[in-house]
């Protein structure tokens, strides 16, 4: 059985993003701490991401390393940032069912 981690990033705090979300998620992938890592951008984190060039580069680095990066479409619609997220290569879709299935699967979840 694969060890899967979902990092649910909801914080709009840049310090948290740079010093926890980006650092742990990328290092986890590079060092093989988890077989599969998905980063879910939800709420305020999406707004922060689309307005911060350095964060965009960190997300691109994660994607190149093999982290799947997704975002909640309803949140993005509410903030008017769907297209901006998609331009960064983030897969944007309604994530309610995805998150529920993840939780029911017993796979790991880290919420930030």
PDB file of C-alpha atoms in Angstrom, residues 7-110:
ATOM      1  CA  UNK A   7      -1.379  18.787   2.431  1.00  0.00           C
ATOM      2  CA  UNK A   8      -4.454  20.973   2.752  1.00  0.00           C
ATOM      3  CA  UNK A   9      -3.171  24.553   2.581  1.00  0.00           C
ATOM      4  CA  UNK A  10      -5.781  27.059   3.724  1.00  0.00           C
ATOM      5  CA  UNK A  11      -3.692  29.702   5.473  1.00  0.00           C
ATOM      6  CA  UNK A  12      -3.221  33.080   3.808  1.00  0.00           C
ATOM      7  CA  UNK A  13      -0.115  33.724   5.895  1.00  0.00           C
ATOM      8  CA  UNK A  14       3.007  34.057   3.722  1.00  0.00           C
ATOM      9  CA  UNK A  15       5.393  33.068   6.514  1.00  0.00           C
ATOM     10  CA  UNK A  16       3.467  29.832   7.045  1.00  0.00           C
ATOM     11  CA  UNK A  17       3.461  29.222   3.297  1.00  0.00           C
ATOM     12  CA  UNK A  18       7.202  29.665   2.837  1.00  0.00           C
ATOM     13  CA  UNK A  19       8.416  28.092   6.074  1.00  0.00           C
ATOM     14  CA  UNK A  20       6.033  25.181   6.413  1.00  0.00           C
ATOM     15  CA  UNK A  21       3.880  24.426   3.368  1.00  0.00           C
ATOM     16  CA  UNK A  22       6.530  24.856   0.696  1.00  0.00           C
ATOM     17  CA  UNK A  23       9.462  23.593   2.738  1.00  0.00           C
ATOM     18  CA  UNK A  24       7.839  20.422   4.074  1.00  0.00           C
ATOM     19  CA  UNK A  25       5.939  19.507   0.920  1.00  0.00           C
ATOM     20  CA  UNK A  26       8.924  19.872  -1.391  1.00  0.00           C
ATOM     21  CA  UNK A  27      11.387  18.182   0.962  1.00  0.00           C
ATOM     22  CA  UNK A  28       8.941  15.321   1.520  1.00  0.00           C
ATOM     23  CA  UNK A  29       8.835  14.653  -2.199  1.00  0.00           C
ATOM     24  CA  UNK A  30      12.540  15.116  -2.874  1.00  0.00           C
ATOM     25  CA  UNK A  31      13.530  12.878   0.047  1.00  0.00           C
ATOM     26  CA  UNK A  32      10.906  10.205  -0.601  1.00  0.00           C
ATOM     27  CA  UNK A  33       9.231  10.540   2.804  1.00  0.00           C
ATOM     28  CA  UNK A  34       5.882   9.798   1.111  1.00  0.00           C
ATOM     29  CA  UNK A  35       5.142   7.824  -2.043  1.00  0.00           C
ATOM     30  CA  UNK A  36       2.521  10.305  -3.238  1.00  0.00           C
ATOM     31  CA  UNK A  37       2.024  13.931  -2.200  1.00  0.00           C
ATOM     32  CA  UNK A  38      -0.859  16.178  -3.169  1.00  0.00           C
ATOM     33  CA  UNK A  39      -1.089  19.844  -2.240  1.00  0.00           C
ATOM     34  CA  UNK A  40      -4.652  21.163  -2.024  1.00  0.00           C
ATOM     35  CA  UNK A  41      -4.931  24.952  -2.223  1.00  0.00           C
ATOM     36  CA  UNK A  42      -8.056  26.038  -0.407  1.00  0.00           C
ATOM     37  CA  UNK A  43      -9.385  29.475   0.475  1.00  0.00           C
ATOM     38  CA  UNK A  44      -7.007  32.271   1.398  1.00  0.00           C
ATOM     39  CA  UNK A  45      -3.938  30.330   0.249  1.00  0.00           C
ATOM     40  CA  UNK A  46      -5.076  30.640  -3.367  1.00  0.00           C
ATOM     41  CA  UNK A  47      -5.354  34.394  -3.152  1.00  0.00           C
ATOM     42  CA  UNK A  48      -1.885  34.562  -1.610  1.00  0.00           C
ATOM     43  CA  UNK A  49      -0.399  32.296  -4.269  1.00  0.00           C
ATOM     44  CA  UNK A  50      -1.647  34.204  -7.303  1.00  0.00           C
ATOM     45  CA  UNK A  51      -0.283  37.486  -5.942  1.00  0.00           C
ATOM     46  CA  UNK A  52       3.192  36.279  -4.926  1.00  0.00           C
ATOM     47  CA  UNK A  53       5.824  35.534  -7.618  1.00  0.00           C
ATOM     48  CA  UNK A  54       8.135  33.745  -5.185  1.00  0.00           C
ATOM     49  CA  UNK A  55       5.343  31.413  -4.065  1.00  0.00           C
ATOM     50  CA  UNK A  56       4.448  30.733  -7.700  1.00  0.00           C
ATOM     51  CA  UNK A  57       8.045  29.620  -8.278  1.00  0.00           C
ATOM     52  CA  UNK A  58       7.920  27.362  -5.208  1.00  0.00           C
ATOM     53  CA  UNK A  59       4.739  25.738  -6.519  1.00  0.00           C
ATOM     54  CA  UNK A  60       6.372  25.237  -9.929  1.00  0.00           C
ATOM     55  CA  UNK A  61       9.368  23.630  -8.209  1.00  0.00           C
ATOM     56  CA  UNK A  62       7.045  21.244  -6.352  1.00  0.00           C
ATOM     57  CA  UNK A  63       5.259  20.367  -9.587  1.00  0.00           C
ATOM     58  CA  UNK A  64       8.581  19.632 -11.318  1.00  0.00           C
ATOM     59  CA  UNK A  65       9.497  17.362  -8.404  1.00  0.00           C
ATOM     60  CA  UNK A  66       6.251  15.411  -8.846  1.00  0.00           C
ATOM     61  CA  UNK A  67       3.887  16.937  -6.286  1.00  0.00           C
ATOM     62  CA  UNK A  68       0.318  17.063  -7.586  1.00  0.00           C
ATOM     63  CA  UNK A  69      -1.034  20.586  -6.975  1.00  0.00           C
ATOM     64  CA  UNK A  70      -4.800  21.088  -6.988  1.00  0.00           C
ATOM     65  CA  UNK A  71      -7.205  23.816  -5.865  1.00  0.00           C
ATOM     66  CA  UNK A  72     -10.787  24.081  -4.736  1.00  0.00           C
ATOM     67  CA  UNK A  73     -12.794  25.537  -7.602  1.00  0.00           C
ATOM     68  CA  UNK A  74     -15.591  26.928  -5.412  1.00  0.00           C
ATOM     69  CA  UNK A  75     -13.066  28.862  -3.306  1.00  0.00           C
ATOM     70  CA  UNK A  76     -11.310  30.103  -6.447  1.00  0.00           C
ATOM     71  CA  UNK A  77     -14.622  31.155  -7.993  1.00  0.00           C
ATOM     72  CA  UNK A  78     -15.560  33.035  -4.828  1.00  0.00           C
ATOM     73  CA  UNK A  79     -12.282  34.965  -5.028  1.00  0.00           C
ATOM     74  CA  UNK A  80     -12.270  35.377  -8.819  1.00  0.00           C
ATOM     75  CA  UNK A  81      -8.930  33.599  -9.278  1.00  0.00           C
ATOM     76  CA  UNK A  82      -9.737  30.414 -11.236  1.00  0.00           C
ATOM     77  CA  UNK A  83      -7.859  31.494 -14.374  1.00  0.00           C
ATOM     78  CA  UNK A  84      -4.889  32.815 -12.399  1.00  0.00           C
ATOM     79  CA  UNK A  85      -4.521  29.490 -10.593  1.00  0.00           C
ATOM     80  CA  UNK A  86      -4.831  27.555 -13.846  1.00  0.00           C
ATOM     81  CA  UNK A  87      -2.091  29.730 -15.374  1.00  0.00           C
ATOM     82  CA  UNK A  88       0.280  28.400 -12.689  1.00  0.00           C
ATOM     83  CA  UNK A  89      -0.452  24.820 -13.748  1.00  0.00           C
ATOM     84  CA  UNK A  90      -2.723  24.112 -10.791  1.00  0.00           C
ATOM     85  CA  UNK A  91      -5.581  21.697 -11.494  1.00  0.00           C
ATOM     86  CA  UNK A  92      -8.749  23.522 -10.351  1.00  0.00           C
ATOM     87  CA  UNK A  93     -11.902  21.500  -9.634  1.00  0.00           C
ATOM     88  CA  UNK A  94     -14.659  21.080  -7.048  1.00  0.00           C
ATOM     89  CA  UNK A  95     -12.805  19.220  -4.312  1.00  0.00           C
ATOM     90  CA  UNK A  96     -15.543  18.245  -1.838  1.00  0.00           C
ATOM     91  CA  UNK A  97     -15.880  14.666  -3.091  1.00  0.00           C
ATOM     92  CA  UNK A  98     -12.094  14.341  -3.538  1.00  0.00           C
ATOM     93  CA  UNK A  99     -11.429  15.421   0.055  1.00  0.00           C
ATOM     94  CA  UNK A 100     -14.184  13.192   1.454  1.00  0.00           C
ATOM     95  CA  UNK A 101     -12.841  10.156  -0.404  1.00  0.00           C
ATOM     96  CA  UNK A 102      -9.305  10.944   0.777  1.00  0.00           C
ATOM     97  CA  UNK A 103     -10.436  11.142   4.404  1.00  0.00           C
ATOM     98  CA  UNK A 104     -12.418   7.908   4.138  1.00  0.00           C
ATOM     99  CA  UNK A 105      -9.444   6.119   2.553  1.00  0.00           C
ATOM    100  CA  UNK A 106      -7.380   6.432   5.716  1.00  0.00           C
ATOM    101  CA  UNK A 107      -4.572   8.245   3.898  1.00  0.00           C
ATOM    102  CA  UNK A 108      -2.739  10.972   5.789  1.00  0.00           C
ATOM    103  CA  UNK A 109      -3.871  14.598   5.895  1.00  0.00           C
ATOM    104  CA  UNK A 110      -1.835  17.603   7.042  1.00  0.00           C
TER     105      UNK A 110
END
